[in-house]
Amino acid sequence: MAFFNEIGKKISQTTQSAVKGTKNLADIARLHSQIAEEQKLLSTLFAQMGKKYYELYPDAADEPFAPICASIAGSLHKIATLRDEIQRVKGVQKCPGCGAEIPMTATFCGICGHDMRKEPEAAQVAFEEHPECGKEDPDNGAFSPDVEEELER
């Protein structure tokens, strides 16, 4: 009978050991999962911090941020170019008023009514310097701006 009692004790000890080992493995897996979640949170926070820095200092001249900021600017420009290409392929344009995609041929936005006709850029007046006084002469006239002011009085 002592023999069976010994076997029973051994089986009980082995079972307890297995349960303890399984519990330890489960605890370790749970802790690894919590670490992974914290690392994911840290990655998000670092990304937010980097984005905020770029928003505040996009033209950072200080090392080591200047090359990174330049790369970000290049990527943002490339994304904008690719989005424009997508719109061209789709045959749509983005309304500056509401952001809706409307046909390239639309004169007005069907959502907000924004006038989509391209306005000619205002012609810039080239002011030349008058040879006598050196002041800008908007009408490039024969008289110096000083003389014209006197004549207008």
Tab-separated table of C-alpha atoms in Angstrom:
chain	number	residue	atom	x	y	z
A	1	MET	CA	0.000	0.000	0.000
A	2	ALA	CA	2.905	2.309	0.707
A	3	PHE	CA	3.926	1.770	-2.876
A	4	PHE	CA	0.602	3.131	-4.156
A	5	ASN	CA	0.774	6.055	-1.753
A	6	GLU	CA	4.237	6.928	-3.147
A	7	ILE	CA	2.968	6.720	-6.719
A	8	GLY	CA	-0.015	8.906	-5.786
A	9	LYS	CA	2.294	11.502	-4.222
A	10	LYS	CA	4.531	11.495	-7.308
A	11	ILE	CA	1.537	11.913	-9.631
A	12	SER	CA	0.196	14.729	-7.468
A	13	GLN	CA	3.579	16.496	-7.393
A	14	THR	CA	3.993	16.114	-11.157
A	15	THR	CA	0.501	17.493	-11.770
A	16	GLN	CA	1.153	20.439	-9.464
A	17	SER	CA	4.450	21.075	-11.252
A	18	ALA	CA	2.748	20.977	-14.643
A	19	VAL	CA	-0.014	23.335	-13.475
A	20	LYS	CA	2.570	25.719	-12.018
A	21	GLY	CA	4.601	25.586	-15.260
A	22	THR	CA	1.501	26.249	-17.350
A	23	LYS	CA	0.518	29.147	-15.087
A	24	ASN	CA	4.034	30.579	-15.401
A	25	LEU	CA	3.907	30.297	-19.194
A	26	ALA	CA	0.513	32.028	-19.244
A	27	ASP	CA	1.830	34.807	-16.976
A	28	ILE	CA	4.892	35.265	-19.188
A	29	ALA	CA	2.737	35.407	-22.330
A	30	ARG	CA	0.438	37.976	-20.669
A	31	LEU	CA	3.432	40.114	-19.665
A	32	HIS	CA	4.918	39.898	-23.190
A	33	SER	CA	1.559	41.007	-24.569
A	34	GLN	CA	1.488	43.996	-22.203
A	35	ILE	CA	5.048	44.923	-23.223
A	36	ALA	CA	4.059	44.744	-26.910
A	37	GLU	CA	1.073	47.043	-26.258
A	38	GLU	CA	3.297	49.566	-24.460
A	39	GLN	CA	5.824	49.444	-27.322
A	40	LYS	CA	3.014	50.081	-29.791
A	41	LEU	CA	1.861	53.052	-27.685
A	42	LEU	CA	5.430	54.393	-27.556
A	43	SER	CA	5.742	54.144	-31.338
A	44	THR	CA	2.517	56.114	-31.724
A	45	LEU	CA	3.666	58.753	-29.226
A	46	PHE	CA	7.082	59.110	-30.896
A	47	ALA	CA	5.376	59.471	-34.275
A	48	GLN	CA	3.051	62.150	-32.866
A	49	MET	CA	5.991	63.984	-31.313
A	50	GLY	CA	7.933	63.854	-34.573
A	51	LYS	CA	4.929	65.092	-36.541
A	52	LYS	CA	4.403	67.955	-34.099
A	53	TYR	CA	8.095	68.900	-34.366
A	54	TYR	CA	7.855	68.910	-38.155
A	55	GLU	CA	4.706	71.050	-38.045
A	56	LEU	CA	6.472	73.579	-35.795
A	57	TYR	CA	9.880	73.506	-37.507
A	58	PRO	CA	9.475	72.263	-41.108
A	59	ASP	CA	12.621	74.059	-42.235
A	60	ALA	CA	14.775	72.845	-39.360
A	61	ALA	CA	18.344	73.834	-40.093
A	62	ASP	CA	19.813	72.066	-37.062
A	63	GLU	CA	21.374	68.652	-37.370
A	64	PRO	CA	20.206	65.907	-37.143
A	65	PHE	CA	16.705	67.090	-37.996
A	66	ALA	CA	17.364	69.022	-41.219
A	67	PRO	CA	17.824	65.952	-43.460
A	68	ILE	CA	14.811	64.252	-41.909
A	69	CYS	CA	12.648	67.361	-42.402
A	70	ALA	CA	13.847	67.627	-46.005
A	71	SER	CA	12.945	63.974	-46.607
A	72	ILE	CA	9.506	64.514	-45.083
A	73	ALA	CA	8.933	67.569	-47.289
A	74	GLY	CA	9.973	65.538	-50.333
A	75	SER	CA	7.609	62.719	-49.419
A	76	LEU	CA	4.718	65.120	-48.818
A	77	HIS	CA	5.374	66.723	-52.214
A	78	LYS	CA	5.476	63.312	-53.899
A	79	ILE	CA	2.194	62.297	-52.238
A	80	ALA	CA	0.544	65.522	-53.440
A	81	THR	CA	1.845	64.895	-56.974
A	82	LEU	CA	0.556	61.321	-56.937
A	83	ARG	CA	-2.843	62.460	-55.661
A	84	ASP	CA	-3.005	65.019	-58.473
A	85	GLU	CA	-2.189	62.240	-60.937
A	86	ILE	CA	-4.989	60.082	-59.494
A	87	GLN	CA	-7.426	62.974	-59.978
A	88	ARG	CA	-6.201	63.468	-63.541
A	89	VAL	CA	-6.687	59.768	-64.335
A	90	LYS	CA	-10.156	59.847	-62.729
A	91	GLY	CA	-10.991	63.025	-64.663
A	92	VAL	CA	-11.875	64.988	-61.545
A	93	GLN	CA	-10.618	68.009	-59.693
A	94	LYS	CA	-10.854	68.972	-56.029
A	95	CYS	CA	-13.082	71.912	-55.199
A	96	PRO	CA	-11.097	74.514	-53.230
A	97	GLY	CA	-14.317	75.526	-51.483
A	98	CYS	CA	-15.440	72.213	-49.991
A	99	GLY	CA	-12.886	69.609	-51.092
A	100	ALA	CA	-15.372	67.551	-53.114
A	101	GLU	CA	-14.209	65.749	-56.241
A	102	ILE	CA	-16.033	67.133	-59.264
A	103	PRO	CA	-15.595	66.608	-63.020
A	104	MET	CA	-12.724	68.510	-64.648
A	105	THR	CA	-15.222	70.112	-67.028
A	106	ALA	CA	-17.421	71.496	-64.236
A	107	THR	CA	-17.797	75.256	-64.177
A	108	PHE	CA	-19.210	75.282	-60.660
A	109	CYS	CA	-18.986	72.832	-57.768
A	110	GLY	CA	-22.182	70.807	-57.494
A	111	ILE	CA	-21.805	70.667	-53.718
A	112	CYS	CA	-20.976	74.212	-52.620
A	113	GLY	CA	-21.358	76.226	-55.851
A	114	HIS	CA	-17.737	77.399	-55.926
A	115	ASP	CA	-16.763	78.972	-59.272
A	116	MET	CA	-14.299	76.519	-60.819
A	117	ARG	CA	-13.327	78.675	-63.774
A	118	LYS	CA	-9.663	79.481	-63.672
A	119	GLU	CA	-9.201	83.159	-63.011
A	120	PRO	CA	-6.407	84.721	-65.023
A	121	GLU	CA	-3.500	85.662	-62.813
A	122	ALA	CA	-3.291	89.368	-62.210
A	123	ALA	CA	-0.718	90.904	-64.472
A	124	GLN	CA	2.125	92.296	-62.472
A	125	VAL	CA	3.053	95.838	-63.391
A	126	ALA	CA	6.732	96.208	-64.061
A	127	PHE	CA	7.907	99.445	-62.548
A	128	GLU	CA	11.009	100.859	-64.102
A	129	GLU	CA	13.273	103.253	-62.339
A	130	HIS	CA	13.198	106.739	-63.753
A	131	PRO	CA	16.653	107.614	-65.094
A	132	GLU	CA	16.786	111.021	-63.404
A	133	CYS	CA	15.595	110.333	-59.854
A	134	GLY	CA	15.859	106.531	-59.573
A	135	LYS	CA	12.324	106.193	-58.138
A	136	GLU	CA	9.893	103.576	-59.435
A	137	ASP	CA	7.912	105.034	-62.315
A	138	PRO	CA	4.596	103.141	-62.644
A	139	ASP	CA	3.631	104.663	-65.990
A	140	ASN	CA	7.167	104.710	-67.398
A	141	GLY	CA	6.505	108.294	-68.387
A	142	ALA	CA	8.750	111.012	-69.604
A	143	PHE	CA	8.574	112.922	-66.324
A	144	SER	CA	10.151	111.934	-63.064
A	145	PRO	CA	7.626	110.765	-60.425
A	146	ASP	CA	8.617	113.835	-58.399
A	147	VAL	CA	7.745	116.113	-61.320
A	148	GLU	CA	4.483	114.251	-61.966
A	149	GLU	CA	3.485	114.759	-58.323
A	150	GLU	CA	4.157	118.480	-58.702
A	151	LEU	CA	2.128	118.634	-61.938
A	152	GLU	CA	-0.833	116.865	-60.326
A	153	ARG	CA	-1.019	119.430	-57.543
